[in-house]
mmCIF file of C-alpha atoms and ligand atoms in Angstrom:
data_model
loop_
_atom_site.group_PDB
_atom_site.id
_atom_site.type_symbol
_atom_site.label_atom_id
_atom_site.label_comp_id
_atom_site.label_asym_id
_atom_site.label_seq_id
_atom_site.Cartn_x
_atom_site.Cartn_y
_atom_site.Cartn_z
ATOM 1 C CA MET A 691 82.294 -74.683 53.137
ATOM 2 C CA ILE A 692 79.103 -74.292 55.121
ATOM 3 C CA PHE A 693 77.470 -72.182 52.475
ATOM 4 C CA ILE A 694 78.607 -75.113 49.769
ATOM 5 C CA ARG A 695 76.530 -77.463 52.037
ATOM 6 C CA ILE A 696 73.447 -75.045 52.636
ATOM 7 C CA GLY A 697 73.374 -74.508 49.009
ATOM 8 C CA ALA A 698 73.554 -78.251 48.030
ATOM 9 C CA ALA A 699 70.111 -78.705 50.610
ATOM 10 C CA ILE A 700 68.329 -75.835 49.165
ATOM 11 C CA ALA A 701 68.911 -77.441 45.752
ATOM 12 C CA VAL A 702 68.042 -80.736 46.730
ATOM 13 C CA VAL A 703 64.767 -79.592 48.340
ATOM 14 C CA PHE A 704 64.171 -77.134 45.386
ATOM 15 C CA LEU A 705 64.458 -80.200 42.986
ATOM 16 C CA ALA A 706 62.009 -82.398 45.197
ATOM 17 C CA ALA A 707 59.476 -79.504 44.893
ATOM 18 C CA CYS A 708 59.946 -79.387 41.349
ATOM 19 C CA SER A 709 59.059 -83.276 40.753
ATOM 20 C CA SER A 710 56.351 -83.432 43.115
ATOM 21 C CA THR A 711 54.292 -80.502 41.639
ATOM 22 C CA GLU A 712 55.355 -80.144 37.899
ATOM 23 C CA PRO A 713 55.547 -82.810 35.400
ATOM 24 C CA PRO A 714 58.828 -82.992 33.756
ATOM 25 C CA PRO A 715 59.481 -80.782 30.731
ATOM 26 C CA THR A 716 58.647 -82.649 27.535
ATOM 27 C CA ALA A 717 58.423 -81.700 24.050
ATOM 28 C CA PRO A 718 54.839 -80.822 22.923
ATOM 29 C CA LEU A 719 53.113 -83.762 20.950
ATOM 30 C CA PRO A 720 52.370 -82.772 17.397
ATOM 31 C CA VAL A 721 48.425 -82.226 17.284
ATOM 32 C CA ALA A 722 46.938 -83.869 14.228
ATOM 33 C CA ALA A 723 44.777 -81.341 11.952
ATOM 34 C CA THR A 724 41.276 -82.078 12.038
ATOM 35 C CA THR A 725 39.970 -78.912 10.347
ATOM 36 C CA SER A 726 40.200 -77.471 7.066
ATOM 37 C CA GLU A 727 39.649 -73.938 5.417
ATOM 38 C CA VAL A 728 37.519 -74.405 2.574
ATOM 39 C CA THR A 729 38.103 -71.768 -0.233
ATOM 40 C CA GLY A 730 36.982 -71.277 -3.655
ATOM 41 C CA VAL A 731 35.853 -69.013 -6.252
ATOM 42 C CA VAL A 732 32.201 -69.192 -7.458
ATOM 43 C CA PRO A 733 29.817 -66.529 -9.134
ATOM 44 C CA LYS A 734 30.039 -63.263 -7.468
ATOM 45 C CA ASN A 735 27.880 -62.924 -4.142
ATOM 46 C CA ALA A 736 26.859 -66.269 -4.371
ATOM 47 C CA ILE A 737 25.526 -68.104 -1.201
ATOM 48 C CA VAL A 738 27.597 -70.993 -0.368
ATOM 49 C CA THR A 739 26.464 -73.480 2.087
ATOM 50 C CA LEU A 740 28.036 -76.836 3.207
ATOM 51 C CA LEU A 741 25.659 -79.401 4.020
ATOM 52 C CA PRO A 742 25.991 -82.887 5.683
ATOM 53 C CA ALA A 743 26.609 -85.580 2.863
ATOM 54 C CA SER A 744 23.086 -86.929 3.359
ATOM 55 C CA GLY A 745 20.051 -85.281 4.454
ATOM 56 C CA ASP A 746 19.710 -81.484 5.961
ATOM 57 C CA PRO A 747 21.106 -80.429 9.013
ATOM 58 C CA ALA A 748 18.510 -80.323 11.858
ATOM 59 C CA MET A 749 16.433 -77.300 11.960
ATOM 60 C CA PRO A 750 16.627 -75.137 14.797
ATOM 61 C CA VAL A 751 14.038 -75.159 17.609
ATOM 62 C CA GLU A 752 13.472 -71.359 17.838
ATOM 63 C CA PRO A 753 12.685 -69.073 15.358
ATOM 64 C CA ALA A 754 15.094 -66.551 14.083
ATOM 65 C CA VAL A 755 14.559 -62.878 15.155
ATOM 66 C CA LEU A 756 15.425 -59.735 13.561
ATOM 67 C CA ASP A 757 14.548 -56.901 16.103
ATOM 68 C CA GLN A 758 13.641 -53.271 15.788
ATOM 69 C CA ILE A 759 15.283 -51.477 18.635
ATOM 70 C CA SER A 760 16.919 -47.756 18.922
ATOM 71 C CA LYS A 761 15.836 -47.344 15.269
ATOM 72 C CA GLN A 762 18.112 -49.814 14.453
ATOM 73 C CA PHE A 763 17.473 -53.574 13.185
ATOM 74 C CA LEU A 764 19.458 -55.998 15.155
ATOM 75 C CA PRO A 765 21.476 -58.020 14.111
ATOM 76 C CA HIS A 766 22.486 -56.123 10.912
ATOM 77 C CA THR A 767 23.027 -59.365 8.767
ATOM 78 C CA LEU A 768 20.562 -62.229 10.273
ATOM 79 C CA LEU A 769 21.154 -65.995 8.778
ATOM 80 C CA ALA A 770 17.710 -67.968 9.063
ATOM 81 C CA ARG A 771 16.983 -71.211 7.421
ATOM 82 C CA VAL A 772 14.575 -72.197 4.797
ATOM 83 C CA GLY A 773 11.467 -73.317 6.302
ATOM 84 C CA GLN A 774 12.200 -71.722 9.753
ATOM 85 C CA PRO A 775 9.923 -68.610 11.041
ATOM 86 C CA VAL A 776 11.408 -65.719 11.347
ATOM 87 C CA GLU A 777 10.091 -62.968 13.879
ATOM 88 C CA PHE A 778 10.429 -59.367 12.746
ATOM 89 C CA ARG A 779 9.939 -57.865 16.203
ATOM 90 C CA ASN A 780 9.457 -54.141 17.253
ATOM 91 C CA SER A 781 10.719 -53.866 20.700
ATOM 92 C CA GLU A 782 10.223 -50.096 21.393
ATOM 93 C CA ASP A 783 7.549 -47.683 21.843
ATOM 94 C CA MET A 784 7.649 -46.065 18.480
ATOM 95 C CA PRO A 785 5.812 -47.481 15.401
ATOM 96 C CA HIS A 786 8.252 -49.194 12.450
ATOM 97 C CA ASN A 787 7.435 -51.180 9.472
ATOM 98 C CA VAL A 788 9.407 -53.735 7.739
ATOM 99 C CA SER A 789 9.964 -53.734 4.035
ATOM 100 C CA VAL A 790 11.532 -56.641 2.745
ATOM 101 C CA LEU A 791 12.855 -57.218 -1.268
ATOM 102 C CA ARG A 792 14.599 -60.263 -2.583
ATOM 103 C CA ARG A 793 17.908 -58.598 -3.563
ATOM 104 C CA GLU A 794 18.353 -60.164 -7.120
ATOM 105 C CA SER A 795 15.146 -59.279 -8.523
ATOM 106 C CA GLY A 796 14.097 -56.444 -6.109
ATOM 107 C CA SER A 797 10.907 -58.153 -5.965
ATOM 108 C CA GLU A 798 9.098 -57.364 -2.909
ATOM 109 C CA VAL A 799 8.608 -60.044 -0.162
ATOM 110 C CA PHE A 800 6.260 -58.279 2.014
ATOM 111 C CA ASN A 801 5.885 -54.732 3.558
ATOM 112 C CA VAL A 802 4.100 -54.433 6.907
ATOM 113 C CA GLY A 803 3.775 -51.958 9.803
ATOM 114 C CA THR A 804 5.214 -53.382 13.233
ATOM 115 C CA GLU A 805 3.356 -51.721 16.105
ATOM 116 C CA PRO A 806 5.139 -51.049 19.125
ATOM 117 C CA HIS A 807 6.157 -54.394 20.966
ATOM 118 C CA GLN A 808 4.331 -56.550 18.434
ATOM 119 C CA LYS A 809 5.866 -58.796 15.716
ATOM 120 C CA TYR A 810 5.284 -60.072 12.395
ATOM 121 C CA VAL A 811 6.261 -63.489 11.361
ATOM 122 C CA HIS A 812 7.483 -64.812 8.029
ATOM 123 C CA THR A 813 8.982 -67.918 6.913
ATOM 124 C CA PHE A 814 11.144 -67.742 3.820
ATOM 125 C CA GLU A 815 10.505 -71.127 1.541
ATOM 126 C CA ARG A 816 13.639 -70.357 -0.871
ATOM 127 C CA VAL A 817 17.551 -69.912 -0.338
ATOM 128 C CA GLY A 818 18.319 -65.979 -1.327
ATOM 129 C CA GLN A 819 19.716 -62.767 0.221
ATOM 130 C CA PHE A 820 16.954 -60.194 1.336
ATOM 131 C CA ASP A 821 17.118 -56.340 1.779
ATOM 132 C CA VAL A 822 15.353 -55.134 4.763
ATOM 133 C CA LYS A 823 14.488 -51.718 5.705
ATOM 134 C CA CYS A 824 12.023 -49.440 7.605
ATOM 135 C CA ASP A 825 10.177 -46.941 5.147
ATOM 136 C CA ILE A 826 9.467 -44.636 8.283
ATOM 137 C CA HIS A 827 13.184 -44.008 9.408
ATOM 138 C CA GLU A 828 15.843 -43.504 6.882
ATOM 139 C CA GLY A 829 19.183 -45.707 7.389
ATOM 140 C CA MET A 830 17.082 -48.325 9.377
ATOM 141 C CA GLU A 831 18.497 -51.424 7.086
ATOM 142 C CA ALA A 832 19.408 -55.046 7.601
ATOM 143 C CA THR A 833 20.210 -58.129 5.223
ATOM 144 C CA VAL A 834 18.396 -61.766 5.956
ATOM 145 C CA ILE A 835 20.162 -64.734 4.470
ATOM 146 C CA VAL A 836 18.228 -67.741 3.877
ATOM 147 C CA ALA A 837 20.131 -70.764 3.753
ATOM 148 C CA ARG A 838 19.625 -74.406 4.127
ATOM 149 C CA GLY A 839 21.974 -74.932 6.799
ATOM 150 C CA PRO A 840 24.186 -72.840 9.312
ATOM 151 C CA MET A 841 27.650 -73.414 7.536
ATOM 152 C CA THR A 842 26.845 -70.571 5.230
ATOM 153 C CA THR A 843 28.941 -67.699 3.715
ATOM 154 C CA ILE A 844 28.719 -65.016 0.952
ATOM 155 C CA ALA A 845 31.404 -64.879 -1.753
ATOM 156 C CA GLY A 846 32.782 -61.375 -2.407
ATOM 157 C CA ASP A 847 32.229 -59.466 -5.646
ATOM 158 C CA ASP A 848 35.145 -61.253 -6.766
ATOM 159 C CA GLY A 849 33.620 -64.596 -6.180
ATOM 160 C CA ARG A 850 36.067 -65.647 -3.429
ATOM 161 C CA PHE A 851 34.947 -67.185 -0.138
ATOM 162 C CA SER A 852 36.649 -68.610 2.840
ATOM 163 C CA MET A 853 35.112 -70.826 5.430
ATOM 164 C CA PRO A 854 37.572 -71.627 8.194
ATOM 165 C CA ASN A 855 37.810 -74.449 10.895
ATOM 166 C CA ILE A 856 35.381 -76.601 9.011
ATOM 167 C CA ALA A 857 35.939 -80.552 10.235
ATOM 168 C CA PHE A 858 37.442 -83.046 8.243
ATOM 169 C CA GLY A 859 34.758 -85.249 6.535
ATOM 170 C CA SER A 860 31.983 -85.804 3.673
ATOM 171 C CA TYR A 861 29.586 -82.835 2.780
ATOM 172 C CA LYS A 862 27.716 -81.295 -0.103
ATOM 173 C CA VAL A 863 28.359 -77.921 -0.853
ATOM 174 C CA SER A 864 25.562 -75.929 -2.373
ATOM 175 C CA VAL A 865 25.972 -72.605 -4.253
ATOM 176 C CA THR A 866 23.010 -70.498 -5.245
ATOM 177 C CA PHE A 867 23.323 -67.536 -7.538
ATOM 178 C CA SER A 868 21.159 -66.130 -10.370
ATOM 179 C CA GLY A 869 18.223 -67.875 -9.132
ATOM 180 C CA GLN A 870 19.674 -71.376 -9.540
ATOM 181 C CA THR A 871 21.362 -73.884 -7.408
ATOM 182 C CA VAL A 872 24.670 -75.957 -7.655
ATOM 183 C CA GLU A 873 25.136 -78.734 -5.330
ATOM 184 C CA GLN A 874 28.087 -81.097 -5.666
ATOM 185 C CA PRO A 875 30.018 -83.586 -3.065
ATOM 186 C CA LEU A 876 32.819 -82.214 -1.247
ATOM 187 C CA GLU A 877 35.557 -84.091 0.622
ATOM 188 C CA VAL A 878 37.164 -81.748 3.190
ATOM 189 C CA SER A 879 40.504 -82.899 4.292
ATOM 190 C CA GLY A 880 44.011 -81.120 4.658
ATOM 191 C CA ALA A 881 44.982 -77.568 5.615
ATOM 192 C CA ARG A 882 42.848 -76.100 2.759
ATOM 193 C CA THR A 883 39.988 -77.524 0.469
ATOM 194 C CA GLN A 884 39.428 -75.999 -2.764
ATOM 195 C CA VAL A 885 35.881 -75.907 -4.084
ATOM 196 C CA LYS A 886 35.552 -76.061 -7.845
ATOM 197 C CA LEU A 887 32.427 -75.925 -9.199
ATOM 198 C CA THR A 888 31.995 -78.486 -12.235
ATOM 199 C CA ARG A 889 29.232 -76.453 -13.617
HETATM 200 CU CU1 CU B 596 11.534 -47.254 11.995
#
């Protein structure tokens, strides 16, 4: 009998503690989706950029930086904006050079030596993909992707692309391939938004 009373007292204390420190259990509220996965099939290796419905996204204040360090380019793939200065830095004690070719045409953009702890600045004026290498050190290579906005991806060899977590709203989608750019409005809504190029 006495044990039952103690048990009841403990149970009362326990319940009181529960109610004072933890909210009552409730079912989680359903969270409305506000982002979409934007997918599509476009020409192979096309540059796909989502832009605001009107105007261009703000230009970053800082230059983009492709560094040469430990006989590597860092980052291996750099996204830069059209009109944004790109600093090609040499951050080590050995001389390098920077050779940049436009990927589609193979045409040379520039080829300069980069002395230790110096930099060369170039501003790309057109959307494109660029192959970067150092002629002195085999295997030192990188890619620069130049696009009009930060929401950019490159379609695969099969033309497929996917951009997850894109906020619902009105955009323009800009697709660059074979030296041309196709641009069209895109309404992003629902779990998945399919891009269909109309030309
Ligand atoms: Cu080098």
